Short mmCIF file of C-alpha atoms and ligand atoms in Angstrom, two decimals:
data_model
loop_
_atom_site.label_atom_id
_atom_site.label_comp_id
_atom_site.label_asym_id
_atom_site.label_seq_id
_atom_site.Cartn_x
_atom_site.Cartn_y
_atom_site.Cartn_z
CA MET H 1 126.76 93.75 106.22
CA LYS H 2 125.77 90.21 107.20
CA LEU H 3 123.50 89.42 110.13
CA LEU H 4 122.71 85.86 111.21
CA LEU H 5 119.67 85.03 113.35
CA LYS H 6 120.84 81.80 114.88
CA GLY H 7 119.11 78.96 116.68
CA GLY H 8 115.47 79.96 116.22
CA SER H 9 112.41 78.19 114.93
CA VAL H 10 111.39 79.68 111.60
CA VAL H 11 107.68 79.97 110.77
CA ASP H 12 107.36 81.23 107.20
CA PRO H 13 104.15 80.03 105.53
CA GLY H 14 104.89 82.17 102.45
CA GLY H 15 108.10 80.23 101.89
CA GLY H 16 106.51 76.92 102.93
CA ARG H 17 108.94 76.63 105.87
CA SER H 18 108.46 75.68 109.48
CA GLY H 19 111.14 74.38 111.86
CA PRO H 20 114.65 75.01 113.20
CA ALA H 21 116.68 77.20 110.84
CA ASP H 22 119.08 80.14 110.80
CA VAL H 23 118.22 83.27 108.83
CA LEU H 24 120.95 85.16 106.99
CA ILE H 25 120.37 88.83 106.24
CA GLU H 26 122.57 90.76 103.84
CA ASN H 27 122.24 94.41 102.82
CA GLY H 28 118.72 94.70 104.20
CA LEU H 29 117.43 91.66 102.32
CA ILE H 30 116.87 88.01 103.22
CA ALA H 31 119.92 86.23 101.79
CA ASP H 32 119.07 82.68 102.84
CA VAL H 33 117.29 80.46 105.32
CA LEU H 34 119.86 77.86 106.33
CA LYS H 35 120.24 74.56 108.12
CA PRO H 36 120.95 75.28 111.81
CA GLY H 37 124.64 76.01 112.38
CA SER H 38 125.53 76.24 108.68
CA GLY H 39 125.75 80.04 108.41
CA PRO H 40 128.89 82.01 107.48
CA LYS H 41 131.41 82.59 110.26
CA ASP H 42 131.99 86.26 109.37
CA ALA H 43 128.37 87.32 110.02
CA GLU H 44 127.29 89.29 113.08
CA THR H 45 125.21 86.81 115.06
CA ILE H 46 122.10 87.23 117.18
CA ASP H 47 121.13 84.28 119.35
CA VAL H 48 117.40 83.62 118.91
CA LYS H 49 117.32 80.25 120.67
CA ASP H 50 113.82 79.25 121.82
CA ARG H 51 112.31 82.03 119.72
CA VAL H 52 109.93 81.95 116.78
CA VAL H 53 111.43 83.78 113.80
CA MET H 54 108.70 84.93 111.44
CA PRO H 55 108.18 87.52 108.72
CA GLY H 56 107.15 90.88 110.18
CA VAL H 57 103.39 91.34 110.43
CA VAL H 58 101.80 93.16 107.48
CA ASP H 59 98.91 95.05 109.04
CA ILE H 60 96.67 96.23 106.23
CA HIS H 61 94.18 98.11 108.40
CA THR H 62 95.50 100.92 110.60
CA HIS H 63 94.63 104.52 111.38
CA LEU H 64 97.79 106.58 111.84
CA ARG H 65 95.70 109.79 112.21
CA GLU H 66 98.24 112.06 110.57
CA PRO H 67 97.63 114.62 109.13
CA GLY H 68 94.99 116.26 111.28
CA PHE H 69 94.51 114.17 114.39
CA GLU H 70 98.04 114.20 115.80
CA TYR H 71 96.64 114.36 119.34
CA LYS H 72 95.37 110.77 118.80
CA GLU H 73 98.41 109.36 116.95
CA THR H 74 101.17 110.42 114.59
CA ILE H 75 103.10 108.55 111.94
CA ALA H 76 106.02 108.56 114.42
CA SER H 77 104.04 107.14 117.37
CA GLY H 78 101.89 104.79 115.28
CA THR H 79 104.84 103.20 113.51
CA ARG H 80 106.68 102.81 116.86
CA ALA H 81 103.59 101.08 118.24
CA ALA H 82 103.60 98.90 115.12
CA ALA H 83 107.22 97.89 115.73
CA ALA H 84 106.36 96.99 119.33
CA GLY H 85 103.64 94.72 117.95
CA GLY H 86 105.98 92.90 115.54
CA VAL H 87 104.45 94.81 112.62
CA THR H 88 106.85 95.86 109.88
CA SER H 89 104.38 97.21 107.28
CA VAL H 90 101.15 99.13 107.75
CA ALA H 91 98.48 100.28 105.32
CA CYS H 92 96.96 103.45 106.78
CA MET H 93 93.41 104.54 106.14
CA ALA H 94 92.34 107.77 104.48
CA ASN H 95 90.17 109.22 107.28
CA THR H 96 92.70 111.90 108.16
CA ASP H 97 92.15 115.68 108.06
CA PRO H 98 92.53 116.62 105.27
CA VAL H 99 91.27 113.30 103.93
CA ASN H 100 93.76 111.37 101.79
CA ASP H 101 91.70 111.92 98.65
CA ASN H 102 94.41 113.53 96.50
CA GLY H 103 98.05 113.05 95.56
CA GLN H 104 99.44 115.80 97.82
CA ILE H 105 98.18 114.13 101.00
CA THR H 106 99.51 110.75 99.87
CA GLU H 107 102.90 112.35 99.19
CA TYR H 108 102.82 114.08 102.59
CA ILE H 109 102.17 110.75 104.35
CA LEU H 110 104.92 108.99 102.38
CA GLU H 111 107.43 111.77 103.10
CA LYS H 112 106.54 111.86 106.79
CA ALA H 113 106.87 108.07 106.95
CA GLN H 114 110.38 108.38 105.47
CA THR H 115 111.54 110.94 108.01
CA ALA H 116 109.56 110.00 111.15
CA GLY H 117 108.44 106.39 110.66
CA VAL H 118 110.19 103.21 111.78
CA VAL H 119 108.22 100.67 109.71
CA ARG H 120 106.98 100.67 106.12
CA VAL H 121 103.89 102.80 105.50
CA TYR H 122 101.50 102.26 102.59
CA PRO H 123 98.81 104.94 102.34
CA VAL H 124 95.27 103.96 101.35
CA GLY H 125 93.47 106.60 99.26
CA ALA H 126 89.82 107.55 99.61
CA VAL H 127 87.22 106.30 97.12
CA SER H 128 85.12 109.45 97.46
CA ARG H 129 86.14 113.06 97.89
CA GLY H 130 86.20 113.99 101.58
CA LEU H 131 84.80 110.50 102.38
CA LYS H 132 81.41 112.05 101.73
CA GLY H 133 80.21 109.32 99.38
CA GLU H 134 79.09 111.88 96.78
CA VAL H 135 81.73 112.19 94.06
CA LEU H 136 84.80 110.11 93.30
CA ALA H 137 88.18 111.16 94.68
CA GLU H 138 91.14 111.93 92.36
CA ILE H 139 91.76 108.24 91.83
CA GLY H 140 94.28 108.54 88.99
CA GLU H 141 96.26 111.08 90.99
CA LEU H 142 96.15 108.88 94.10
CA ALA H 143 97.36 105.90 92.07
CA ALA H 144 100.22 107.95 90.60
CA ALA H 145 101.21 109.19 94.07
CA GLY H 146 101.48 105.59 95.27
CA VAL H 147 98.41 104.50 97.26
CA CYS H 148 98.16 100.73 97.75
CA ALA H 149 94.34 100.54 97.80
CA LEU H 150 91.21 102.67 97.92
CA SER H 151 88.80 102.86 100.85
CA ASP H 152 86.36 105.16 102.59
CA ASP H 153 86.88 103.08 105.76
CA GLY H 154 85.29 104.60 108.84
CA HIS H 155 82.60 105.90 106.49
CA VAL H 156 80.23 103.97 104.31
CA ILE H 157 79.52 104.52 100.63
CA ALA H 158 75.72 104.37 100.65
CA ASN H 159 75.34 105.14 96.95
CA SER H 160 75.75 101.83 95.10
CA ASP H 161 76.39 103.51 91.76
CA LEU H 162 79.25 105.54 93.22
CA MET H 163 80.74 102.36 94.70
CA ARG H 164 80.42 100.67 91.32
CA ARG H 165 82.22 103.55 89.56
CA GLY H 166 84.86 103.60 92.27
CA MET H 167 85.49 99.90 91.75
CA GLU H 168 85.65 100.33 87.98
CA TYR H 169 88.26 103.09 88.35
CA ALA H 170 90.15 101.08 90.92
CA ALA H 171 90.26 98.09 88.56
CA THR H 172 91.68 100.34 85.82
CA PHE H 173 94.61 101.17 88.10
CA ASP H 174 94.80 97.60 89.44
CA LEU H 175 94.04 98.83 92.96
CA PRO H 176 91.93 96.80 95.40
CA VAL H 177 88.95 98.46 97.08
CA ILE H 178 88.65 97.92 100.85
CA CYS H 179 85.03 98.17 101.91
CA HIS H 180 83.65 99.18 105.29
CA CYS H 181 80.40 97.24 105.19
CA GLU H 182 77.57 98.71 107.22
CA ASP H 183 74.16 99.83 105.96
CA MET H 184 73.87 103.05 107.93
CA SER H 185 70.08 103.19 107.60
CA LEU H 186 70.00 99.97 109.64
CA VAL H 187 72.79 101.05 111.99
CA GLY H 188 70.82 104.19 112.84
CA ASP H 189 72.01 105.48 116.21
CA GLY H 190 73.07 101.98 117.31
CA VAL H 191 76.07 101.96 119.64
CA MET H 192 76.44 98.19 120.13
CA ASN H 193 75.37 94.89 118.58
CA GLU H 194 71.63 94.23 118.41
CA GLY H 195 70.81 91.22 120.53
CA PHE H 196 70.12 89.95 123.98
CA VAL H 197 72.70 92.18 125.70
CA SER H 198 71.55 95.40 123.99
CA THR H 199 67.99 94.59 125.02
CA GLU H 200 69.06 94.08 128.62
CA LEU H 201 71.22 97.22 128.71
CA GLY H 202 68.65 99.28 126.82
CA PHE H 203 71.23 100.60 124.34
CA PRO H 204 70.24 101.55 120.77
CA ALA H 205 71.61 98.73 118.65
CA ASN H 206 73.23 97.94 115.31
CA PRO H 207 72.01 94.65 113.80
CA PRO H 208 74.35 92.13 112.13
CA HIS H 209 72.20 92.44 108.98
CA ALA H 210 73.61 95.94 108.44
CA GLU H 211 76.99 94.32 107.76
CA GLU H 212 75.65 91.34 105.81
CA ILE H 213 73.62 93.45 103.36
CA MET H 214 76.61 95.65 102.52
CA ILE H 215 79.00 92.73 102.11
CA PHE H 216 76.50 91.17 99.71
CA ARG H 217 76.17 94.44 97.80
CA ASP H 218 79.89 94.92 97.53
CA VAL H 219 80.74 91.39 96.37
CA THR H 220 77.95 91.78 93.79
CA LEU H 221 79.41 95.10 92.61
CA ALA H 222 82.95 93.68 92.57
CA ARG H 223 81.72 90.91 90.29
CA LEU H 224 80.04 93.45 88.03
CA ALA H 225 83.05 95.77 87.94
CA GLY H 226 85.69 93.03 87.70
CA ALA H 227 87.39 94.66 90.68
CA ARG H 228 89.49 93.28 93.54
CA LEU H 229 87.57 93.65 96.77
CA HIS H 230 88.90 93.34 100.30
CA VAL H 231 86.23 93.22 103.01
CA ALA H 232 87.40 95.02 106.16
CA HIS H 233 86.71 93.90 109.75
CA VAL H 234 84.25 91.02 109.22
CA SER H 235 82.29 90.54 112.44
CA THR H 236 79.20 88.49 111.60
CA ALA H 237 78.31 84.86 110.85
CA GLY H 238 76.21 86.05 107.90
CA GLY H 239 79.14 88.06 106.54
CA VAL H 240 81.40 85.00 106.65
CA GLU H 241 78.74 82.95 104.84
CA ILE H 242 78.35 85.53 102.05
CA ILE H 243 82.13 85.78 101.53
CA ARG H 244 82.34 81.97 101.42
CA TRP H 245 79.66 82.00 98.72
CA ALA H 246 81.37 84.80 96.80
CA LYS H 247 84.66 82.89 96.78
CA GLU H 248 82.85 79.83 95.43
CA LYS H 249 81.56 82.07 92.65
CA ARG H 250 85.15 83.18 92.00
CA VAL H 251 84.58 86.82 92.88
CA MET H 252 88.01 88.44 93.44
CA VAL H 253 87.42 88.91 97.14
CA THR H 254 89.61 88.68 100.23
CA ALA H 255 88.49 89.33 103.79
CA GLU H 256 89.89 90.29 107.14
CA THR H 257 88.80 90.13 110.72
CA CYS H 258 90.39 91.69 113.81
CA PRO H 259 91.45 90.15 117.13
CA HIS H 260 88.57 91.76 119.04
CA TYR H 261 85.99 89.94 116.91
CA PHE H 262 87.41 86.49 117.65
CA THR H 263 88.32 87.26 121.28
CA LEU H 264 85.37 89.21 122.69
CA THR H 265 81.58 89.32 122.38
CA ASP H 266 78.98 91.98 123.12
CA ASP H 267 78.94 90.57 126.64
CA ALA H 268 82.01 92.79 127.23
CA VAL H 269 79.80 95.88 126.84
CA ARG H 270 78.13 95.01 130.17
CA THR H 271 81.15 96.66 131.81
CA PHE H 272 80.12 99.97 130.17
CA ASP H 273 83.80 100.32 129.28
CA THR H 274 83.79 102.63 126.25
CA ASN H 275 86.91 100.81 125.02
CA THR H 276 84.54 98.00 124.00
CA LYS H 277 82.83 100.42 121.58
CA VAL H 278 84.00 99.76 118.04
CA ASN H 279 82.61 99.79 114.50
CA PRO H 280 81.38 97.26 113.53
CA PRO H 281 80.44 96.34 117.09
CA LEU H 282 81.46 93.30 119.12
CA ARG H 283 78.93 90.60 118.24
CA SER H 284 77.35 87.47 119.73
CA GLU H 285 79.10 84.24 120.68
CA ALA H 286 77.61 82.59 117.56
CA ASP H 287 79.18 85.31 115.41
CA ARG H 288 82.53 84.94 117.20
CA ARG H 289 82.47 81.18 116.55
CA ALA H 290 81.61 81.73 112.87
CA VAL H 291 84.49 84.20 112.50
CA ILE H 292 86.88 81.59 113.96
CA GLU H 293 85.46 78.97 111.56
CA GLY H 294 85.96 81.45 108.72
CA LEU H 295 89.61 81.84 109.72
CA ARG H 296 90.00 78.08 109.99
CA ASP H 297 88.52 77.23 106.58
CA GLY H 298 90.24 80.12 104.77
CA THR H 299 87.11 82.19 104.08
CA ILE H 300 88.79 84.93 106.12
CA ASP H 301 92.26 85.35 104.68
CA VAL H 302 93.71 88.06 106.88
CA ILE H 303 93.97 89.20 110.49
CA ALA H 304 94.33 93.00 110.71
CA SER H 305 94.31 95.27 113.75
CA ASP H 306 91.96 98.10 112.69
CA HIS H 307 94.25 100.07 115.01
CA ALA H 308 92.03 103.04 115.89
CA PRO H 309 93.73 105.16 118.55
CA HIS H 310 91.61 107.76 120.33
CA ASN H 311 92.35 110.32 123.00
CA ILE H 312 91.08 109.87 126.56
CA VAL H 313 88.72 112.85 126.11
CA GLU H 314 86.88 110.89 123.42
CA LYS H 315 86.57 107.73 125.52
CA ALA H 316 86.05 108.98 129.10
CA VAL H 317 82.44 109.93 128.35
CA GLU H 318 79.06 108.17 128.35
CA PHE H 319 78.95 105.11 126.08
CA SER H 320 76.67 106.76 123.53
CA TYR H 321 79.00 109.75 123.11
CA ALA H 322 82.27 107.82 123.03
CA ALA H 323 84.33 107.49 119.85
CA SER H 324 84.45 104.01 118.29
CA GLY H 325 87.69 102.14 117.97
CA ILE H 326 90.38 100.06 119.64
CA SER H 327 94.11 100.77 119.84
CA GLY H 328 95.13 97.31 118.69
CA ILE H 329 98.43 97.20 116.87
CA GLU H 330 100.51 96.30 119.93
CA THR H 331 98.29 93.39 120.95
CA MET H 332 97.27 91.87 117.60
CA LEU H 333 100.02 89.27 117.41
CA SER H 334 99.61 88.00 120.97
CA LEU H 335 95.80 87.92 120.73
CA SER H 336 96.07 86.07 117.41
CA LEU H 337 98.39 83.50 118.98
CA GLY H 338 95.54 82.94 121.44
CA LEU H 339 93.88 81.00 118.59
CA VAL H 340 96.73 78.49 118.79
CA LYS H 341 96.32 78.03 122.53
CA ASP H 342 92.53 78.27 122.82
CA GLU H 343 91.31 76.92 119.47
CA GLY H 344 94.06 74.46 118.57
CA MET H 345 94.86 76.29 115.34
CA ASP H 346 98.24 75.84 113.74
CA ILE H 347 100.76 78.62 114.37
CA SER H 348 101.67 78.55 110.64
CA ASP H 349 98.06 79.27 109.71
CA ILE H 350 97.96 82.24 112.09
CA VAL H 351 101.29 83.60 110.87
CA GLU H 352 100.04 83.22 107.28
CA LYS H 353 97.02 85.42 108.05
CA LEU H 354 99.30 88.04 109.60
CA THR H 355 102.03 88.09 106.93
CA ILE H 356 101.85 86.64 103.43
CA ALA H 357 98.05 86.70 103.08
CA PRO H 358 97.70 90.45 103.79
CA ALA H 359 100.73 91.21 101.59
CA ARG H 360 99.06 89.32 98.75
CA ALA H 361 95.63 90.87 99.37
CA LEU H 362 97.00 94.36 98.71
CA GLY H 363 99.93 93.37 96.49
CA LEU H 364 102.57 94.60 98.97
CA PRO H 365 106.16 93.42 99.17
CA GLY H 366 107.32 91.20 102.04
CA GLY H 367 105.31 88.86 104.20
CA THR H 368 107.78 86.03 103.62
CA LEU H 369 111.42 85.14 104.26
CA ALA H 370 112.14 84.11 100.67
CA ALA H 371 115.63 85.08 99.45
CA GLY H 372 115.64 88.57 97.97
CA GLU H 373 112.66 89.80 100.01
CA PRO H 374 113.09 92.72 102.41
CA ALA H 375 114.57 91.55 105.73
CA ASP H 376 111.47 92.42 107.77
CA LEU H 377 111.05 90.05 110.71
CA ALA H 378 109.48 89.59 114.11
CA ILE H 379 111.23 87.53 116.78
CA VAL H 380 108.68 86.14 119.23
CA ASP H 381 108.81 84.26 122.52
CA ALA H 382 105.77 82.08 121.87
CA ALA H 383 105.64 80.84 125.47
CA GLU H 384 105.94 84.09 127.44
CA ILE H 385 102.81 85.06 129.34
CA TRP H 386 102.42 88.80 129.87
CA ARG H 387 99.74 91.19 131.00
CA ILE H 388 98.43 93.86 128.64
CA ASP H 389 99.05 97.31 130.11
CA PRO H 390 97.88 100.23 127.94
CA GLU H 391 100.10 102.62 129.90
CA ALA H 392 103.08 100.75 128.43
CA PHE H 393 101.78 101.18 124.84
CA LEU H 394 103.97 103.18 122.49
CA SER H 395 100.76 104.26 120.74
CA LYS H 396 99.22 107.51 121.97
CA GLY H 397 95.92 105.60 122.05
CA LYS H 398 95.50 103.74 125.33
CA ASN H 399 91.98 102.67 124.35
CA THR H 400 91.96 98.90 124.69
CA PRO H 401 89.32 96.62 126.16
CA PHE H 402 92.14 94.12 126.87
CA ALA H 403 93.80 96.02 129.76
CA GLY H 404 94.81 93.56 132.49
CA ARG H 405 94.35 90.51 130.25
CA ASP H 406 97.05 87.83 130.30
CA VAL H 407 98.17 86.72 126.85
CA THR H 408 100.70 84.17 125.64
CA GLY H 409 103.39 85.04 123.08
CA ARG H 410 105.42 88.24 123.16
CA VAL H 411 107.33 90.18 120.53
CA LYS H 412 110.97 90.42 121.59
CA MET H 413 112.49 92.05 118.52
CA THR H 414 111.35 93.63 115.27
CA ILE H 415 113.63 94.04 112.26
CA VAL H 416 112.93 96.27 109.24
CA SER H 417 115.26 96.18 106.20
CA GLY H 418 117.80 94.26 108.28
CA ASP H 419 117.87 96.93 111.04
CA ILE H 420 116.66 96.22 114.56
CA VAL H 421 113.95 98.82 115.18
CA TYR H 422 112.51 97.37 118.40
CA ARG H 423 114.04 95.24 121.15
CA GLU H 424 112.47 94.23 124.49
CA GLY H 425 110.22 97.24 125.01
CA VAL H 426 112.54 99.82 123.47
CA ILE H 427 112.66 101.49 120.05
CA VAL H 428 116.24 101.20 118.85
O1 DOR K 501 85.72 101.64 115.35
C1 DOR K 501 86.19 102.14 114.34
N1 DOR K 501 87.02 103.20 114.41
N2 DOR K 501 85.86 101.63 113.14
C2 DOR K 501 86.21 102.23 112.00
O2 DOR K 501 85.89 101.73 110.95
C3 DOR K 501 86.94 103.52 112.03
C4 DOR K 501 87.73 103.63 113.25
C5 DOR K 501 88.28 105.02 113.48
O3 DOR K 501 88.76 105.64 112.53
O4 DOR K 501 88.28 105.47 114.64
#
């Protein structure tokens, strides 16, 4: 079957393309990107005039919560939320219950994704058994079952020797390690960033140095182990600086940040809204600026959501008791496009950080509209202004600090393997 997306403006940094073009899809794959109006007459045509046509977002940091926390999210609800956000591939973290630290859990997630999911799902396996940071997980078994990376994300591997061994194993199987960088002895019982605002509010605080120290440790260990390292959710100026240095030293490191770190600061915590509580925490304006600079100069390769859905019972409590995390997969694309409007960044650079760069960081297919690639696309109205309403989320997690915020750029359609999976608010 042939499908022609006609009249749009293609933004495909992976294929080095930007401008008016028609996209031809055949048998679930990209067949060609053509001069406007030059497509075959026998193709089914969708008019995408005035729309940006881009590769589907590859979100390499999500929490789908299944198995074990289905009251927060399921593979079915999380992948529907992904589709609504223009996301066509997700890597899902191992902090499920049971933890994804063995082949059976990986197989369960992959099977469930096949039957209940609407976008591609790539499970991330744990580095340590039970995410306890004590002994290594069944890494060979996880690799054989098909994990795309290893990570104890949500938990921190305090023992440097264990992290080193984990990286050495990971390198053997050519798997990247995704590190959650926080020195928990410095984090202590901190619930927000350490700084002026925490002092004023009197909250126990988590200093930026907790992140910086662990990023430095992990790039050092990656160099020692010859491993591929991906630094999750970079939030600090110091972290950006260390990653910049590590790249100069040719450490095999990539890095991501999330929309909340370049959109908000710890000032948002003054509302006492527990939806502003996230790990690592929202930082200072100087950190936010440094993260944007890191995106601009390429130190930060990837924008990921760190989609962390929680139930209302875990958020409608005092700040100190609230769970950390933001339900972010449905807002990541629009908030990222905010960098075009507010910071003058190029839309191609933003799309790159949402598509081809994350696909490359974890070695996943897609992320580009090159011929022969899976026909995974997002069709976006880059000019539409809309108001974020968590009650309209397809995710079970309504926990966003962006409720009521007006953003520019809206996903109109999401296509996976040539099939429309989402159109104007509805899963197809
Ligand atoms: O805020 C967070 N929530 N940060 C993490 O690293 C984990 C996540 C979760 O699983 O809820």
